[in-house]
Every structure is written in C-alpha cells, then in structure tokens.
N, CA, C and O of each residue as an XYZ file, in Angstrom:
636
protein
N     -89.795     85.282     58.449
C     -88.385     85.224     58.779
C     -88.130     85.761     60.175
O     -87.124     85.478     60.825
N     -89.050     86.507     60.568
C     -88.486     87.559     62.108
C     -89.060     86.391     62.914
O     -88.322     85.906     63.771
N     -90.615     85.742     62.702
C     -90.582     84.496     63.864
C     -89.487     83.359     63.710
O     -89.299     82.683     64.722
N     -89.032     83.174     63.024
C     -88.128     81.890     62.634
C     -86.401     82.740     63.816
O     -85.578     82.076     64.446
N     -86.450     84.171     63.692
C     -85.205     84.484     64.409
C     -85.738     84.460     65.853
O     -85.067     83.975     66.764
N     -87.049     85.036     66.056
C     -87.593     85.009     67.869
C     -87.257     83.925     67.756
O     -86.129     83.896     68.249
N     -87.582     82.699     67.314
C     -87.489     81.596     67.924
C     -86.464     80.718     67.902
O     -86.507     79.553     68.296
N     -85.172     81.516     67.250
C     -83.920     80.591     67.558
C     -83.518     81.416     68.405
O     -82.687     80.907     69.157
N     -83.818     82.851     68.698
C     -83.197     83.500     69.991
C     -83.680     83.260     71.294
O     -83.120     83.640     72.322
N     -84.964     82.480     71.215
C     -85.441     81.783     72.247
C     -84.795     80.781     72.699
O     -84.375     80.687     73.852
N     -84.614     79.610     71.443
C     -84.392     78.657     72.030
C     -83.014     78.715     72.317
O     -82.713     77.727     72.986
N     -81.919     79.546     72.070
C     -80.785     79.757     72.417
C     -80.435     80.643     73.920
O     -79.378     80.695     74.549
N     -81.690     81.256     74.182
C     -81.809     81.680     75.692
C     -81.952     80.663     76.351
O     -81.077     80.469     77.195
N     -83.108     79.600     76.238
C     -83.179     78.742     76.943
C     -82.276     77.591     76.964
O     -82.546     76.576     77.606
N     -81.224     77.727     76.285
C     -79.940     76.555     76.307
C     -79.552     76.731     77.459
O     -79.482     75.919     78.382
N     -79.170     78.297     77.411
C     -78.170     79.497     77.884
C     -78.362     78.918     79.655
O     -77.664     78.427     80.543
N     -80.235     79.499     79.354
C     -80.614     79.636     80.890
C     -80.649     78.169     81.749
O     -80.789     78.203     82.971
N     -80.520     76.959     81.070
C     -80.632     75.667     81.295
C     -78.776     75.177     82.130
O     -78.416     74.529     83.113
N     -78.194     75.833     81.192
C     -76.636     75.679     81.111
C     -76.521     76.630     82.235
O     -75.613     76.119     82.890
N     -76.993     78.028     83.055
C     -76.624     78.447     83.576
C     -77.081     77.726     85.674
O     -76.654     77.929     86.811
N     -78.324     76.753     84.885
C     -78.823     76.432     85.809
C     -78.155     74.854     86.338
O     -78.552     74.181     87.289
N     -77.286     74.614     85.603
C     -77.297     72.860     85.714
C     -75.661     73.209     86.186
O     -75.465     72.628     87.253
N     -74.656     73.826     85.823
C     -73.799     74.654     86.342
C     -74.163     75.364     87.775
O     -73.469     75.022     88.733
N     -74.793     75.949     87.904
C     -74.982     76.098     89.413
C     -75.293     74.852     90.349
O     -74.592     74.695     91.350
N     -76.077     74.170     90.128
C     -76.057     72.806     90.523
C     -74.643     71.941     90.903
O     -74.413     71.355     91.961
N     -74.016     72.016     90.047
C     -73.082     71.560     89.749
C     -71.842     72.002     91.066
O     -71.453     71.290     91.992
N     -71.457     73.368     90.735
C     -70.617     73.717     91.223
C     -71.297     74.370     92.658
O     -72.155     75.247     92.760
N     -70.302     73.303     94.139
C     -70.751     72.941     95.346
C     -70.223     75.107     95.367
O     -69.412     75.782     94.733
N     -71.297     75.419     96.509
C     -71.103     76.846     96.996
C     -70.598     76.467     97.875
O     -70.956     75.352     98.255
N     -69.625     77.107     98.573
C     -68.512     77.248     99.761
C     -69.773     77.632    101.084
O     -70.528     78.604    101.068
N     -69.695     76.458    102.254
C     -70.442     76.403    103.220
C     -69.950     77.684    104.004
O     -68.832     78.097    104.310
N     -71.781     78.343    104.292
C     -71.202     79.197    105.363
C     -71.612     78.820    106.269
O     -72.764     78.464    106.021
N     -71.219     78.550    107.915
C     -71.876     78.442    108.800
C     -72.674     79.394    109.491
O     -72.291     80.561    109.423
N     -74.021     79.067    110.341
C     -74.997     79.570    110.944
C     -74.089     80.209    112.374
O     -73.148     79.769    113.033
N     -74.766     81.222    112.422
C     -74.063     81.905    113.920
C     -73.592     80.754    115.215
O     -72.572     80.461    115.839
N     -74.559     80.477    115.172
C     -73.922     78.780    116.211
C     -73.247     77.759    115.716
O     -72.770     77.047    116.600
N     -72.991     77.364    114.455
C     -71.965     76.835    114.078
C     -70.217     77.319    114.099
O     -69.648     78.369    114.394
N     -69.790     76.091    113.670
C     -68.136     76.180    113.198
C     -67.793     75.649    111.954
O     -68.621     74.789    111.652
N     -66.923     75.788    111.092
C     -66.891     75.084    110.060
C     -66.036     74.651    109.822
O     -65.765     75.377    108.865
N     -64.947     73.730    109.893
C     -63.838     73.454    109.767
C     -63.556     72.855    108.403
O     -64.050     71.756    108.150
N     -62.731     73.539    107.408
C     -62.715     72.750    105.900
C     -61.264     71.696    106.403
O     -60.284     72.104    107.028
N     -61.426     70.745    106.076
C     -60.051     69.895    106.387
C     -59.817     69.909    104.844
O     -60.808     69.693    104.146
N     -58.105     70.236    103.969
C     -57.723     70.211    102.649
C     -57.069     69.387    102.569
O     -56.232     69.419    103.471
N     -56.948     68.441    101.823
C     -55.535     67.002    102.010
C     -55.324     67.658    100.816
O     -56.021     68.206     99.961
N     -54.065     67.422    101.027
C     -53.018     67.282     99.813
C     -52.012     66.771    100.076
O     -50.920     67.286    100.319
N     -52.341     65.633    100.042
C     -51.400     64.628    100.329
C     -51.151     63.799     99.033
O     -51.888     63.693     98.052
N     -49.558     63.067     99.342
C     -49.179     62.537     98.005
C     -50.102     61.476     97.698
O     -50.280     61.214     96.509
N     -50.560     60.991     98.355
C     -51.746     59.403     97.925
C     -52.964     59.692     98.633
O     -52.934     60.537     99.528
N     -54.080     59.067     98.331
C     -55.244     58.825     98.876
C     -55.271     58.235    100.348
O     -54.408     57.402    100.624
N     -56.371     58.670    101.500
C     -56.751     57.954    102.544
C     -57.783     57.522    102.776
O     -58.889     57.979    102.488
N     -57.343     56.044    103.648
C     -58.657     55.280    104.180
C     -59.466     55.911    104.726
O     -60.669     55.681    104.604
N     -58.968     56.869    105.466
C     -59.992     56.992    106.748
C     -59.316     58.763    107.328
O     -58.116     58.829    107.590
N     -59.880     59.587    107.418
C     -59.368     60.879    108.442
C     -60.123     60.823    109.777
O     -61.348     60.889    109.881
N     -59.200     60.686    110.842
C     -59.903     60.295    112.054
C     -59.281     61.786    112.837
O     -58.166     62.267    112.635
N     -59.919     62.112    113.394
C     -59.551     63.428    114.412
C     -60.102     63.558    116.306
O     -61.185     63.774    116.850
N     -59.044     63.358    116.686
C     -59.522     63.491    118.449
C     -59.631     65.271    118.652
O     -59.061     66.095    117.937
N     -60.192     65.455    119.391
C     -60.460     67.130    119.732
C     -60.943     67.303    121.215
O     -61.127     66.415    122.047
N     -61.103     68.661    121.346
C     -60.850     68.929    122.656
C     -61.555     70.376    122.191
O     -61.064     71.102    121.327
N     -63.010     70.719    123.041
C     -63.679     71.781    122.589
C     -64.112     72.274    124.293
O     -65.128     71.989    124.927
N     -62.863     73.143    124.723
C     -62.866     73.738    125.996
C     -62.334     72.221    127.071
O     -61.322     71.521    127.106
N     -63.711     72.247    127.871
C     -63.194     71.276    128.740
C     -64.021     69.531    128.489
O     -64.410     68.706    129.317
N     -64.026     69.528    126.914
C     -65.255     68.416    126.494
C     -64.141     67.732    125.533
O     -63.492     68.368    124.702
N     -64.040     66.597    125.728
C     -63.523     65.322    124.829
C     -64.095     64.711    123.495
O     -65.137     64.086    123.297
N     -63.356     64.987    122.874
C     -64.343     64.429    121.541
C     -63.468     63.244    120.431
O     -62.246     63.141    120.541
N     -64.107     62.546    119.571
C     -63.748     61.866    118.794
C     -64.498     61.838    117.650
O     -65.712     61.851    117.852
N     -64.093     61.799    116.361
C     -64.522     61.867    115.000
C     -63.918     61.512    113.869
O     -62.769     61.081    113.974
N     -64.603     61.616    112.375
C     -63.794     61.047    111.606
C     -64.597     61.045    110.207
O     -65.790     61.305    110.055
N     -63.732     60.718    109.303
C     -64.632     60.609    107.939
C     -63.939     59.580    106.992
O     -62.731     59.435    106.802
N     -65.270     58.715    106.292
C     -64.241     58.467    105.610
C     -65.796     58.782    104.030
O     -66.767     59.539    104.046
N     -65.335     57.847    102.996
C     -66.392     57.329    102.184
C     -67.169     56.502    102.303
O     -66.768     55.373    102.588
N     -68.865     56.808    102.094
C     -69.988     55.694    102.277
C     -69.335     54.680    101.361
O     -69.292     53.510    101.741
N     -68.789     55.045    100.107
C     -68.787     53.523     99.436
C     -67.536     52.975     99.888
O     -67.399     51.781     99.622
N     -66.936     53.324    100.276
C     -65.793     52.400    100.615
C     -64.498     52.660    100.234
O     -63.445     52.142    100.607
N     -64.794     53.810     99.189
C     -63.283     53.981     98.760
C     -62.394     54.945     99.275
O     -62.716     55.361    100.387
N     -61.259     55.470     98.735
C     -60.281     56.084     99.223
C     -60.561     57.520     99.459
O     -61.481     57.929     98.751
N     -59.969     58.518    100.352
C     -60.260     59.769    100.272
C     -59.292     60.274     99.483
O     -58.109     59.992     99.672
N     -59.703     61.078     98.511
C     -59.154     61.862     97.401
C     -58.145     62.554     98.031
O     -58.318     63.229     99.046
N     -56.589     62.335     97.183
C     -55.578     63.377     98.159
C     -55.687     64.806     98.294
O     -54.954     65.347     99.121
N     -56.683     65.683     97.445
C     -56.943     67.055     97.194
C     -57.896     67.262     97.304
O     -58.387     68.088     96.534
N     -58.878     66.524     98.512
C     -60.314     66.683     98.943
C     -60.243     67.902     99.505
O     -59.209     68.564     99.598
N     -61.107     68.159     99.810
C     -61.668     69.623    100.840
C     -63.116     68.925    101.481
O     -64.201     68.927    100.899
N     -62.857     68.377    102.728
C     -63.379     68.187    103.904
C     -64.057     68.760    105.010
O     -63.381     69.191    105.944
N     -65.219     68.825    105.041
C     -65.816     69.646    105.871
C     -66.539     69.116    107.136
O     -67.538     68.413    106.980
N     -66.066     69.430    108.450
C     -66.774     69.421    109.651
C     -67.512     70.612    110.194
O     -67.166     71.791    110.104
N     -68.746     70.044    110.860
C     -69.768     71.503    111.221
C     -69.881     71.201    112.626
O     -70.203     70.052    112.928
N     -69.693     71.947    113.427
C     -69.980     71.701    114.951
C     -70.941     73.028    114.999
O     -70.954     73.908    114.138
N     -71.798     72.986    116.270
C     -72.556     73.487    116.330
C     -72.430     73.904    118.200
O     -71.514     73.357    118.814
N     -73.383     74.862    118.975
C     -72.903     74.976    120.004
C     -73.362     74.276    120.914
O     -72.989     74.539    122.057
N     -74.570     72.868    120.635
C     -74.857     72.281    121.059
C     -73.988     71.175    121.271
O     -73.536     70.763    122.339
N     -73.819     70.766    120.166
C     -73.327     69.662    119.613
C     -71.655     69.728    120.524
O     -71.176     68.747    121.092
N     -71.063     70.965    120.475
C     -69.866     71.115    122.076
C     -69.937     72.055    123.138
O     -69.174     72.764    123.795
N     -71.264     71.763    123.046
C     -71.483     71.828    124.760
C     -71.006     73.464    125.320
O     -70.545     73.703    126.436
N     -71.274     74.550    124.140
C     -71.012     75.680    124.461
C     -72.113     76.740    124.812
O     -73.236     76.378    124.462
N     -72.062     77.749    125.317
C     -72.681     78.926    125.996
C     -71.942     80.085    125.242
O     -72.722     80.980    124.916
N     -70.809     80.269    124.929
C     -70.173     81.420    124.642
C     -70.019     81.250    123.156
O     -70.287     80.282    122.444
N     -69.345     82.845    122.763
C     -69.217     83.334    121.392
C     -68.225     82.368    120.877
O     -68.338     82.188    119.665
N     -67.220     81.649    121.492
C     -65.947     80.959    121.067
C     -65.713     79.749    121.767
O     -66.383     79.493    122.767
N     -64.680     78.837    121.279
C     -64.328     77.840    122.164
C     -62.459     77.364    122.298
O     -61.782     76.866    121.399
N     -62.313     77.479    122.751
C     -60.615     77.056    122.956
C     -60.638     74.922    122.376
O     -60.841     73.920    123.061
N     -60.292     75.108    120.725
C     -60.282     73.825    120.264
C     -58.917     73.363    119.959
O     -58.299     73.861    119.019
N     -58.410     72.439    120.699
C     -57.389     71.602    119.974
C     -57.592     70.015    119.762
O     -58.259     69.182    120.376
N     -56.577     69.925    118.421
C     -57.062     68.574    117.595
C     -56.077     67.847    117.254
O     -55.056     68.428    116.886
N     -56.095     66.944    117.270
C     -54.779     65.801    116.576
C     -55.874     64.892    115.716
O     -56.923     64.356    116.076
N     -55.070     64.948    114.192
C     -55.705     64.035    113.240
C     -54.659     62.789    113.025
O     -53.428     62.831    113.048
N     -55.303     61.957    112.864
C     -55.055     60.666    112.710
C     -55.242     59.945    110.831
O     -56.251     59.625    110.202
N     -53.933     59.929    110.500
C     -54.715     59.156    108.901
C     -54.660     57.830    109.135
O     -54.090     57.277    110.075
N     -55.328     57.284    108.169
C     -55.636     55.771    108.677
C     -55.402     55.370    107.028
O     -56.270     55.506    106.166
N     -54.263     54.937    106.837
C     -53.479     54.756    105.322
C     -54.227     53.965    104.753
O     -53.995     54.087    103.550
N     -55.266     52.956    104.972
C     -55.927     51.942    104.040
C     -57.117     52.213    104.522
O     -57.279     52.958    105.488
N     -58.389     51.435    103.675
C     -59.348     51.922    104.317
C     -59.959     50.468    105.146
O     -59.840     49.320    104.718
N     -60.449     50.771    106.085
C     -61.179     49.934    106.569
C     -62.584     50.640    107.661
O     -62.854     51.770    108.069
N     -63.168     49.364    107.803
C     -64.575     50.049    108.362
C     -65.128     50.636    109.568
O     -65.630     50.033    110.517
N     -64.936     52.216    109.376
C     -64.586     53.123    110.526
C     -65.525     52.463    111.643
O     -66.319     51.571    111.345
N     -65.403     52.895    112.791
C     -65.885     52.017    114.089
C     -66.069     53.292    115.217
O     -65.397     54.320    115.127
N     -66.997     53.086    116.203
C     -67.031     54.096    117.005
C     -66.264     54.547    117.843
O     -66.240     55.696    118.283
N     -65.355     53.352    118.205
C     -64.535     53.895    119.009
C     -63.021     54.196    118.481
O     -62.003     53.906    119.109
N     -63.066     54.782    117.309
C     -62.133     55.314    116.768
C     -60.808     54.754    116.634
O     -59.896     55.494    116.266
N     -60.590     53.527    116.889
C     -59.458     52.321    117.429
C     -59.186     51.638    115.938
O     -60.078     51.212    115.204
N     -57.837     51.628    115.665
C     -57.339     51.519    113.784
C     -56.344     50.587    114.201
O     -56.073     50.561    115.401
N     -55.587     49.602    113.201
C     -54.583     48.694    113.129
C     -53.205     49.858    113.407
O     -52.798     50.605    112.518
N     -52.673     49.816    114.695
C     -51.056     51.191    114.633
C     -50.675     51.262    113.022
O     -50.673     52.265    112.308
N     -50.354     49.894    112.664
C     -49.158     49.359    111.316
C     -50.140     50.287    110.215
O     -49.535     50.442    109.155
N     -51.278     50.825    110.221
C     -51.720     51.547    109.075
C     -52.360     53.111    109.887
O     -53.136     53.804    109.230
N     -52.050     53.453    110.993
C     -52.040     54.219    111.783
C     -51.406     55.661    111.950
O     -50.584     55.584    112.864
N     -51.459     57.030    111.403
C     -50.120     57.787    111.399
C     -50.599     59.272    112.269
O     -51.435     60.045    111.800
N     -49.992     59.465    113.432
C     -50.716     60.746    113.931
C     -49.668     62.071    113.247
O     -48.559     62.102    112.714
N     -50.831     63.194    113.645
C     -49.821     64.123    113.406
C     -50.140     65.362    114.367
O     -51.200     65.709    114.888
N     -49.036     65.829    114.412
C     -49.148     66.351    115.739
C     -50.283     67.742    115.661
O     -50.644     68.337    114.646
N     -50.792     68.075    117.490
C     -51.531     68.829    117.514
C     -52.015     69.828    117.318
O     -51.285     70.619    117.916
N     -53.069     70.565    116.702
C     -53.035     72.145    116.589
C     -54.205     72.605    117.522
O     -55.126     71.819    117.746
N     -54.195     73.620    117.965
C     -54.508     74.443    118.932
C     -55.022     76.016    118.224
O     -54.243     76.777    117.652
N     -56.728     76.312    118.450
C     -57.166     77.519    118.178
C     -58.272     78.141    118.994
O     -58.956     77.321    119.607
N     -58.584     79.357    119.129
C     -59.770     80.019    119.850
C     -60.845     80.083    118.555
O     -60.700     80.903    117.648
N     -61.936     79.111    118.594
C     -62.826     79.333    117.457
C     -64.001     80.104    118.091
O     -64.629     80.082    119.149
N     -63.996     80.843    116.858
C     -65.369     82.170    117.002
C     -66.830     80.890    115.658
O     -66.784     80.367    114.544
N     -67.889     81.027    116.864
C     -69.126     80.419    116.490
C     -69.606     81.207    115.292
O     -69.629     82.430    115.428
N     -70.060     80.596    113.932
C     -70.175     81.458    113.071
C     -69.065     81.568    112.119
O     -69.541     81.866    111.024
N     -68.034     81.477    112.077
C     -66.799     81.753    111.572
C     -66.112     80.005    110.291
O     -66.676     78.917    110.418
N     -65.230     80.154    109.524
C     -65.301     79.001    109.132
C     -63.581     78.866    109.210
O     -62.982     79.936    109.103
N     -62.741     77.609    109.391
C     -61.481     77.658    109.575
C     -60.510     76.792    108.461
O     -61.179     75.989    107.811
N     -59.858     76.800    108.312
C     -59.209     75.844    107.053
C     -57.891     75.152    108.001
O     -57.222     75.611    108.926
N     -57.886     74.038    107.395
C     -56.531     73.188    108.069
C     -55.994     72.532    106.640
O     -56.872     71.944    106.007
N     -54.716     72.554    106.071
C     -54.273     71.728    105.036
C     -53.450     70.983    105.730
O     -52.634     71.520    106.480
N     -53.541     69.314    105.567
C     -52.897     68.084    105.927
C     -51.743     67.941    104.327
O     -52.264     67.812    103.220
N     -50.850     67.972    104.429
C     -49.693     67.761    103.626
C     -48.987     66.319    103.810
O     -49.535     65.755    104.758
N     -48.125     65.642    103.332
C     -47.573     64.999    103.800
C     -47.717     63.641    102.750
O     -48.149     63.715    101.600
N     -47.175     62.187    103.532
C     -47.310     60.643    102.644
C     -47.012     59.817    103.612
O     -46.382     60.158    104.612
N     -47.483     58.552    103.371
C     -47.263     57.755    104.313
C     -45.624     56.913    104.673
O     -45.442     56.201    105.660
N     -44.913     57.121    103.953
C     -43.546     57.731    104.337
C     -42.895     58.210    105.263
O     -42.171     57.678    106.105
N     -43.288     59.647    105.008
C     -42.449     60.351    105.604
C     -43.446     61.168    106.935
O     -43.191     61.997    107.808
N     -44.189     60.705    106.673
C     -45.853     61.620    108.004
C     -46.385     62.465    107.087
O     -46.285     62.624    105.871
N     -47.094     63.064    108.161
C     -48.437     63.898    107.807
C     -47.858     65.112    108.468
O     -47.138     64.818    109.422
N     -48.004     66.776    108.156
C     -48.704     67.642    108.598
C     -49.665     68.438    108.622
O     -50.236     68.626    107.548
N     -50.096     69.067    109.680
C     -51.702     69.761    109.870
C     -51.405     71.268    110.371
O     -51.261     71.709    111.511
N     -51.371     71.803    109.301
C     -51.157     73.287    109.278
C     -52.376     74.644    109.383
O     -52.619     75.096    108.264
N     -53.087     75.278    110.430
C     -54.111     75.938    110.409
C     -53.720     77.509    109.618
O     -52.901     78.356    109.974
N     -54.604     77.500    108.486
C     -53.845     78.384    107.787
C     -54.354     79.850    108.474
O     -55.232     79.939    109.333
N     -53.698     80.818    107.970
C     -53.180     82.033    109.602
C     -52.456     81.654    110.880
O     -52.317     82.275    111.933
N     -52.008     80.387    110.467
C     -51.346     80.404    111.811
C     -50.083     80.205    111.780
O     -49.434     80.198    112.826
C-alpha cells in the first residue's frame, strides 16, 4: 500500500512539475532589454483591429522608418502589446541616450507592408508626435487609443 501511495505522489508531482513547465512556456516573460538596447512596448487599445502600425522616427540626428504588421496577413489585435528593440547600432549611437521622436501611422486595413512605408491616404490615419530622451537599456511604453472615426492617440506613459 505505501508503494502504491509513492507512486501516486509521484505521478502527481510530475503532473504538477509538467503543468508548471508548459505554463512557463506559455506565458511570454516581459522583454528586458540589453544595456545597448531600447525597448519600446507599443499597447493598442483601440476600438477595432489594424492592418498595419507604421511609425516614422527620428533617433537624434538619424531618420528612420518602420512598422509591423502580421506574417499571416491578418489584423493587429486591438489590445496587442507590441514590441520594438533598437539597439545602439542599429541608431547610430555612441552615448548612454538618444533624443527620439515618433509619429505613428495606422493603416486601417491590411495590406502588404512595403519598404517604403507609402499606404493608400483613404485607409491612412496619423497621429500626432511624441517626443522622449531614451536611456539605452531602459524599456518605454506608448498606449495608442482611439478608432478609425474619430483618430488615434499616442500617449507615452509618464508623460
């Protein structure tokens, strides 16, 4: 009878330890960035889904263009949490920080993002710019609010 209990207390550890392992898997850990990185979480919560999040930026005195959408094709979830990683290569930095400002662009339907960042206006919606001193290493949050209605805003939270 005592092996018959080791061995349902076994195999009930190993549920345990299986369940504790497939759960970690599971649930994404919050990115930290590397000392030379940046991390920017972009949060939509927006009333509907988007085609496309396109973002122009400005990292000191360097021009940039970017964007995300889905490999398969579909919509971006209105309560995504979005993540960009810059690095100090990648903008062209030397120092601990960089003076970044950004204007995001939603792109209301989806279609097939392109390099030069160029969208139909009629499904086109900017919203206006935000402006920060980012520390390398550090990670930043922006929540996009808004519908294709009434616009978009891009709020850097602490700010």
């Amino acid at each position: 009878m005592n092996k018959k209990r080791i061995g349902i207390a076994a195999a009930m550890a190993a549920v345990l330890g299986l369940g504790l392992i497939l759960y970690n898997q599971m649930t994404p850990a919050e990115y930290v960035p590397a000392e030379d990185e940046i991390a920017l979480h972009i949060q939509l919560h927006t009333e509907e889904d988007v085609g496309l999040l396109v973002f122009d930026y400005r990292a000191d005195d360097h021009e940039y263009s970017g964007g995300m959408s889905n490999a398969d094709r579909s919509l971006i979830g209105r309560d995504s949490d979005n993540i960009v990683v810059w690095n100090k290569e990648t903008l062209g930095s030397s120092s601990d920080a960089v003076a970044l400002s950004m204007q995001f662009r939603i792109i209301t339907e989806y279609v097939d993002p392109n390099y030069e960042n160029i969208y139909p206006e009629e499904i086109t919606q900017y919203i206006d710019p935000i402006s920060w001193d980012a520390r390398f290493g550090e990670s930043y949050f922006v929540t996009v609010t808004g519908n294709k209605t009434d616009g978009y805003q891009a709020v850097l939270k602490g700010d």
